[in-house]
């Protein structure tokens, strides 16, 4: 039987499309298959997308050329994949395109033909066609799909901050507050997830909300390519789909009619409400019964298939985190009535600790819990206000006034909101009613991010007259920010909260807008101001006199470790900041992360060791399996959960009754890409040329002399800029991409500034004794993806 093949490709550049057309001609002449290109399906008055999707429906096999990462083509790939078509990808080999392929890498599990000419592509395609399996990629990836859930939303934001992105996140936040379960594919939190994760997220959600990135933004090409694939997948699975773009986006012609172009937050909010209402009503009416969305019927070892470990990003599992949360000393410190700063890298569990602590504290109805998690706020705007003031005294005063207003008003809004949720509501004449009325009178009703931006605008618009005294300037700043609101809030809060056992203020995500720039010192002053204000706010609420009532207020702040190390340099008395470092350097503690997740779904009395003995092979390359896994990942809960989920998925796809050594090795590939992508997203804005520098290590030795490392860096930054090369090397050490040799064949990967300083001294002493050049090693987590020798 002759195969009907659909060819999808980008029309530009023309040299590439001509090679594809040559391949189509050769395939047709073979007599084995009938090849039809998208150009053979003219729209003639109909939407281009409809005619292309119809051609895909009528095909038995699809060949898509993804050399240019065309959004049109990737949309078609997602659609064809959801329709369970046999899919092959093709990629023309050039130095630039191969870099794109490795960076994108969502399709590492799809067969790909790398070619240089159209005839070579056709030959390889026909050879592969003869050996093709009856199974499709959908058969493999769909085996661990979870069931549909009503009123659920899958949201994919962008890498960068924009007005549209900030407002969309705020809308999503309010939707969460109303009870909608939202799964977020936040590249800043998790990097790029594996293909199976995206498929499950779309499949199990009621609707899919995507945001495309405008031209010129960081990593916009990779983000838009990935998002286009997800859009095609959602379209093929009959999921309600909304794609938000801003004015700078220049989208592909094929599906421009299904985009929503952002104009202002009011119209966006109105459109979103209508869209979600319709999407959820369709669910309730039809319960998504179309055949295209029916669960796949695939024979599989049932127990392995049902092995669930939860999400690897805490924000996406807030409703189940309590079932398997591992309590640590840092978590206990949050529950104790202390104000403290928690420091750790991404994936260390800062957000998990915050989420679980808020749940535990809320269990005691006498407590009031306030969560502050501003998203992509305007840090640069506040920095510009700071710089316009001049003088450290004014800056410090502004920062403390700024934080006091925002935190006091947040406590007040949370107190009123909690009272309104009570069955009896708020009785007239009570202290909480007085507080509510005061907030309304002063127009304090917006969420934290909006109030923050308003404060910035008020301070910026108030210019100081020349020659004004320091005292007068401070009075002007106070008046511009909040007038006498802070003092009045303190008094009203004392009355309204006097019967509360504890008011716990939990602050996270303040480092989301941190960037490497000339304003770094001002950014640091802002955050160190918060850290100093934390303890003073707690002390202020302890005061009691004939005007003020005492309230037990505690403030916990969660901050990325590299940012904390930079911020603390600006602190006058760093020893007075109560700091807890989060780390997972004890293998037994990290092991418990997986065991608790396993036990959550097993009968009471199950041994935690059963996970490793029953579902995982005993050894990998002569080493106990868990020991092997821990040796190739970063010691963080997020990474271990990701790795184990990937290994189980590989075993399920291969029909293995247990996770075998081959499944572990495949998991190493997907994990290594995930870890590297997360590293680039997290530190790319703060280390010059990070992504290009890291890719320069591809194919090199794992252990490199200092001169070799600088040579690789110089290939990107330029050999003549010695200072920039040295700074980049320092950055690679700080983020643990490189480890430094401190003893013979022993490399240290310190994750805090003081430990790195100690490791450097050990290394210098070691090389002074051995009279050798200093050596570095790329962390094992990244070696697999970089094909290191």
mmCIF file of C-alpha atoms in Angstrom, residues 517-718:
data_model
loop_
_atom_site.group_PDB
_atom_site.id
_atom_site.type_symbol
_atom_site.label_atom_id
_atom_site.label_comp_id
_atom_site.label_asym_id
_atom_site.label_seq_id
_atom_site.Cartn_x
_atom_site.Cartn_y
_atom_site.Cartn_z
ATOM 1 C CA UNK A 517 23.203 45.661 34.927
ATOM 2 C CA UNK A 518 24.917 48.911 35.802
ATOM 3 C CA UNK A 519 22.175 49.295 38.434
ATOM 4 C CA UNK A 520 23.260 46.209 40.354
ATOM 5 C CA UNK A 521 24.211 48.158 43.485
ATOM 6 C CA UNK A 522 20.861 49.952 43.592
ATOM 7 C CA UNK A 523 19.043 46.650 43.150
ATOM 8 C CA UNK A 524 21.024 45.256 46.064
ATOM 9 C CA UNK A 525 20.182 48.303 48.231
ATOM 10 C CA UNK A 526 16.484 47.650 47.614
ATOM 11 C CA UNK A 527 16.616 44.055 48.747
ATOM 12 C CA UNK A 528 18.986 44.599 51.662
ATOM 13 C CA UNK A 529 16.557 47.299 52.750
ATOM 14 C CA UNK A 530 13.841 44.668 52.872
ATOM 15 C CA UNK A 531 16.020 42.331 54.939
ATOM 16 C CA UNK A 532 16.722 45.092 57.439
ATOM 17 C CA UNK A 533 13.074 46.167 57.554
ATOM 18 C CA UNK A 534 11.958 42.620 58.344
ATOM 19 C CA UNK A 535 13.256 42.640 61.898
ATOM 20 C CA UNK A 536 12.225 46.260 62.529
ATOM 21 C CA UNK A 537 8.628 45.564 61.475
ATOM 22 C CA UNK A 538 8.437 42.645 63.914
ATOM 23 C CA UNK A 539 9.825 44.891 66.672
ATOM 24 C CA UNK A 540 7.406 47.696 65.805
ATOM 25 C CA UNK A 541 4.399 45.423 66.221
ATOM 26 C CA UNK A 542 5.658 44.278 69.624
ATOM 27 C CA UNK A 543 5.195 47.804 71.027
ATOM 28 C CA UNK A 544 2.182 48.458 73.212
ATOM 29 C CA UNK A 545 1.011 51.691 74.820
ATOM 30 C CA UNK A 546 -2.200 53.667 75.273
ATOM 31 C CA UNK A 547 -2.335 54.210 71.485
ATOM 32 C CA UNK A 548 -0.909 50.974 70.049
ATOM 33 C CA UNK A 549 -1.830 47.334 70.637
ATOM 34 C CA UNK A 550 0.830 44.624 70.437
ATOM 35 C CA UNK A 551 0.598 42.061 67.609
ATOM 36 C CA UNK A 552 2.829 39.008 67.167
ATOM 37 C CA UNK A 553 4.101 39.567 63.606
ATOM 38 C CA UNK A 554 6.796 37.392 62.007
ATOM 39 C CA UNK A 555 8.295 37.879 58.556
ATOM 40 C CA UNK A 556 9.986 35.133 56.525
ATOM 41 C CA UNK A 557 11.751 36.083 53.296
ATOM 42 C CA UNK A 558 12.871 33.553 50.651
ATOM 43 C CA UNK A 559 15.762 34.630 48.424
ATOM 44 C CA UNK A 560 18.024 33.059 45.800
ATOM 45 C CA UNK A 561 21.486 32.369 47.234
ATOM 46 C CA UNK A 562 23.526 34.082 44.498
ATOM 47 C CA UNK A 563 21.416 37.217 44.867
ATOM 48 C CA UNK A 564 21.666 37.088 48.647
ATOM 49 C CA UNK A 565 25.467 36.877 48.405
ATOM 50 C CA UNK A 566 25.420 40.022 46.248
ATOM 51 C CA UNK A 567 22.865 41.808 48.408
ATOM 52 C CA UNK A 568 24.587 41.130 51.722
ATOM 53 C CA UNK A 569 27.632 43.113 50.560
ATOM 54 C CA UNK A 570 25.508 46.238 50.960
ATOM 55 C CA UNK A 571 24.377 45.394 54.506
ATOM 56 C CA UNK A 572 25.970 47.502 57.260
ATOM 57 C CA UNK A 573 25.433 44.788 59.896
ATOM 58 C CA UNK A 574 25.010 41.487 58.038
ATOM 59 C CA UNK A 575 25.423 39.473 61.247
ATOM 60 C CA UNK A 576 22.130 40.899 62.510
ATOM 61 C CA UNK A 577 20.170 39.375 59.615
ATOM 62 C CA UNK A 578 18.857 36.000 60.795
ATOM 63 C CA UNK A 579 19.677 33.725 57.825
ATOM 64 C CA UNK A 580 19.026 30.025 57.191
ATOM 65 C CA UNK A 581 20.701 28.244 54.268
ATOM 66 C CA UNK A 582 18.696 25.518 52.522
ATOM 67 C CA UNK A 583 20.778 22.629 51.222
ATOM 68 C CA UNK A 584 20.351 18.942 50.467
ATOM 69 C CA UNK A 585 23.906 17.708 50.835
ATOM 70 C CA UNK A 586 22.813 14.681 52.890
ATOM 71 C CA UNK A 587 21.932 11.840 50.466
ATOM 72 C CA UNK A 588 19.600 10.204 52.993
ATOM 73 C CA UNK A 589 17.518 13.376 53.271
ATOM 74 C CA UNK A 590 17.310 13.732 49.496
ATOM 75 C CA UNK A 591 16.362 10.067 49.202
ATOM 76 C CA UNK A 592 13.395 10.722 51.485
ATOM 77 C CA UNK A 593 11.976 13.176 48.933
ATOM 78 C CA UNK A 594 11.217 10.311 46.556
ATOM 79 C CA UNK A 595 10.249 7.831 49.250
ATOM 80 C CA UNK A 596 7.643 10.143 50.802
ATOM 81 C CA UNK A 597 6.109 10.734 47.373
ATOM 82 C CA UNK A 598 5.994 6.983 46.799
ATOM 83 C CA UNK A 599 4.454 6.221 50.195
ATOM 84 C CA UNK A 600 1.727 8.835 49.676
ATOM 85 C CA UNK A 601 0.056 6.549 47.118
ATOM 86 C CA UNK A 602 0.757 3.200 48.832
ATOM 87 C CA UNK A 603 -1.052 1.332 51.639
ATOM 88 C CA UNK A 604 -0.175 2.202 55.224
ATOM 89 C CA UNK A 605 2.809 0.220 56.471
ATOM 90 C CA UNK A 606 4.593 0.061 53.107
ATOM 91 C CA UNK A 607 8.377 0.159 53.449
ATOM 92 C CA UNK A 608 10.040 3.122 51.723
ATOM 93 C CA UNK A 609 12.794 0.774 50.485
ATOM 94 C CA UNK A 610 10.183 -0.980 48.346
ATOM 95 C CA UNK A 611 10.435 1.836 45.798
ATOM 96 C CA UNK A 612 14.061 1.069 44.979
ATOM 97 C CA UNK A 613 13.906 -2.721 45.330
ATOM 98 C CA UNK A 614 10.654 -3.315 43.468
ATOM 99 C CA UNK A 615 10.588 -0.695 40.733
ATOM 100 C CA UNK A 616 14.247 0.106 39.991
ATOM 101 C CA UNK A 617 17.056 -2.170 38.852
ATOM 102 C CA UNK A 618 19.689 -2.980 41.455
ATOM 103 C CA UNK A 619 22.734 -1.425 39.748
ATOM 104 C CA UNK A 620 23.830 0.842 36.913
ATOM 105 C CA UNK A 621 27.387 0.371 35.658
ATOM 106 C CA UNK A 622 28.348 -1.573 38.785
ATOM 107 C CA UNK A 623 27.056 1.095 41.195
ATOM 108 C CA UNK A 624 23.808 0.971 43.259
ATOM 109 C CA UNK A 625 21.098 2.675 41.206
ATOM 110 C CA UNK A 626 20.217 5.446 43.645
ATOM 111 C CA UNK A 627 23.897 6.198 44.220
ATOM 112 C CA UNK A 628 24.370 6.431 40.456
ATOM 113 C CA UNK A 629 21.403 8.806 40.080
ATOM 114 C CA UNK A 630 22.649 11.080 42.865
ATOM 115 C CA UNK A 631 26.084 11.201 41.247
ATOM 116 C CA UNK A 632 24.774 12.671 37.979
ATOM 117 C CA UNK A 633 22.267 15.237 39.271
ATOM 118 C CA UNK A 634 22.451 18.451 41.237
ATOM 119 C CA UNK A 635 21.574 17.717 44.902
ATOM 120 C CA UNK A 636 18.122 19.312 44.817
ATOM 121 C CA UNK A 637 14.598 17.882 45.242
ATOM 122 C CA UNK A 638 13.454 19.310 41.902
ATOM 123 C CA UNK A 639 16.222 17.521 40.019
ATOM 124 C CA UNK A 640 15.718 14.144 41.705
ATOM 125 C CA UNK A 641 11.956 14.214 41.066
ATOM 126 C CA UNK A 642 12.504 15.175 37.420
ATOM 127 C CA UNK A 643 15.074 12.407 36.907
ATOM 128 C CA UNK A 644 12.984 9.646 38.492
ATOM 129 C CA UNK A 645 9.863 10.674 36.569
ATOM 130 C CA UNK A 646 11.853 10.591 33.317
ATOM 131 C CA UNK A 647 13.277 7.145 34.122
ATOM 132 C CA UNK A 648 9.818 5.712 34.886
ATOM 133 C CA UNK A 649 8.408 7.195 31.665
ATOM 134 C CA UNK A 650 11.245 5.636 29.663
ATOM 135 C CA UNK A 651 10.551 2.253 31.253
ATOM 136 C CA UNK A 652 6.828 2.576 30.546
ATOM 137 C CA UNK A 653 7.464 3.442 26.896
ATOM 138 C CA UNK A 654 9.815 0.463 26.539
ATOM 139 C CA UNK A 655 7.284 -1.936 28.203
ATOM 140 C CA UNK A 656 9.758 -2.740 30.972
ATOM 141 C CA UNK A 657 8.294 -4.148 34.215
ATOM 142 C CA UNK A 658 10.935 -2.195 36.201
ATOM 143 C CA UNK A 659 13.185 0.761 35.509
ATOM 144 C CA UNK A 660 16.241 -0.781 33.868
ATOM 145 C CA UNK A 661 19.757 0.567 33.404
ATOM 146 C CA UNK A 662 18.939 1.599 29.826
ATOM 147 C CA UNK A 663 15.997 3.654 31.111
ATOM 148 C CA UNK A 664 18.312 5.375 33.599
ATOM 149 C CA UNK A 665 20.780 6.266 30.828
ATOM 150 C CA UNK A 666 17.986 7.712 28.693
ATOM 151 C CA UNK A 667 16.822 9.734 31.692
ATOM 152 C CA UNK A 668 20.349 11.140 32.018
ATOM 153 C CA UNK A 669 20.015 12.625 28.527
ATOM 154 C CA UNK A 670 16.708 14.391 29.141
ATOM 155 C CA UNK A 671 17.740 15.458 32.651
ATOM 156 C CA UNK A 672 21.046 16.919 31.472
ATOM 157 C CA UNK A 673 19.237 19.089 28.918
ATOM 158 C CA UNK A 674 16.683 20.126 31.517
ATOM 159 C CA UNK A 675 19.387 21.075 34.047
ATOM 160 C CA UNK A 676 21.364 23.065 31.500
ATOM 161 C CA UNK A 677 18.313 24.900 30.212
ATOM 162 C CA UNK A 678 17.256 25.793 33.765
ATOM 163 C CA UNK A 679 20.787 27.075 34.463
ATOM 164 C CA UNK A 680 20.768 29.320 31.395
ATOM 165 C CA UNK A 681 17.318 30.709 32.163
ATOM 166 C CA UNK A 682 18.192 31.368 35.807
ATOM 167 C CA UNK A 683 21.610 32.947 35.344
ATOM 168 C CA UNK A 684 21.568 34.091 31.711
ATOM 169 C CA UNK A 685 20.511 37.652 32.646
ATOM 170 C CA UNK A 686 23.338 37.984 35.185
ATOM 171 C CA UNK A 687 26.350 36.422 33.407
ATOM 172 C CA UNK A 688 27.421 37.931 30.102
ATOM 173 C CA UNK A 689 27.221 35.514 27.153
ATOM 174 C CA UNK A 690 26.394 32.562 29.423
ATOM 175 C CA UNK A 691 24.501 30.426 26.899
ATOM 176 C CA UNK A 692 27.121 30.797 24.154
ATOM 177 C CA UNK A 693 29.960 30.198 26.619
ATOM 178 C CA UNK A 694 28.371 27.007 27.924
ATOM 179 C CA UNK A 695 27.857 25.659 24.417
ATOM 180 C CA UNK A 696 31.562 26.224 23.731
ATOM 181 C CA UNK A 697 32.247 23.348 26.140
ATOM 182 C CA UNK A 698 30.429 20.905 23.836
ATOM 183 C CA UNK A 699 32.661 17.943 23.008
ATOM 184 C CA UNK A 700 35.513 19.090 25.246
ATOM 185 C CA UNK A 701 37.110 17.096 28.042
ATOM 186 C CA UNK A 702 35.337 17.020 31.377
ATOM 187 C CA UNK A 703 38.424 18.185 33.251
ATOM 188 C CA UNK A 704 40.127 21.286 31.839
ATOM 189 C CA UNK A 705 43.123 23.386 32.771
ATOM 190 C CA UNK A 706 42.509 27.009 33.635
ATOM 191 C CA UNK A 707 44.112 28.197 30.382
ATOM 192 C CA UNK A 708 41.812 25.902 28.371
ATOM 193 C CA UNK A 709 38.711 27.227 30.129
ATOM 194 C CA UNK A 710 39.752 30.829 29.453
ATOM 195 C CA UNK A 711 40.396 29.951 25.822
ATOM 196 C CA UNK A 712 36.849 28.597 25.454
ATOM 197 C CA UNK A 713 35.418 31.691 27.118
ATOM 198 C CA UNK A 714 37.584 33.965 24.974
ATOM 199 C CA UNK A 715 36.150 32.322 21.854
ATOM 200 C CA UNK A 716 32.817 33.901 22.770
ATOM 201 C CA UNK A 717 33.722 37.116 24.605
ATOM 202 C CA UNK A 718 36.910 37.892 22.697
#
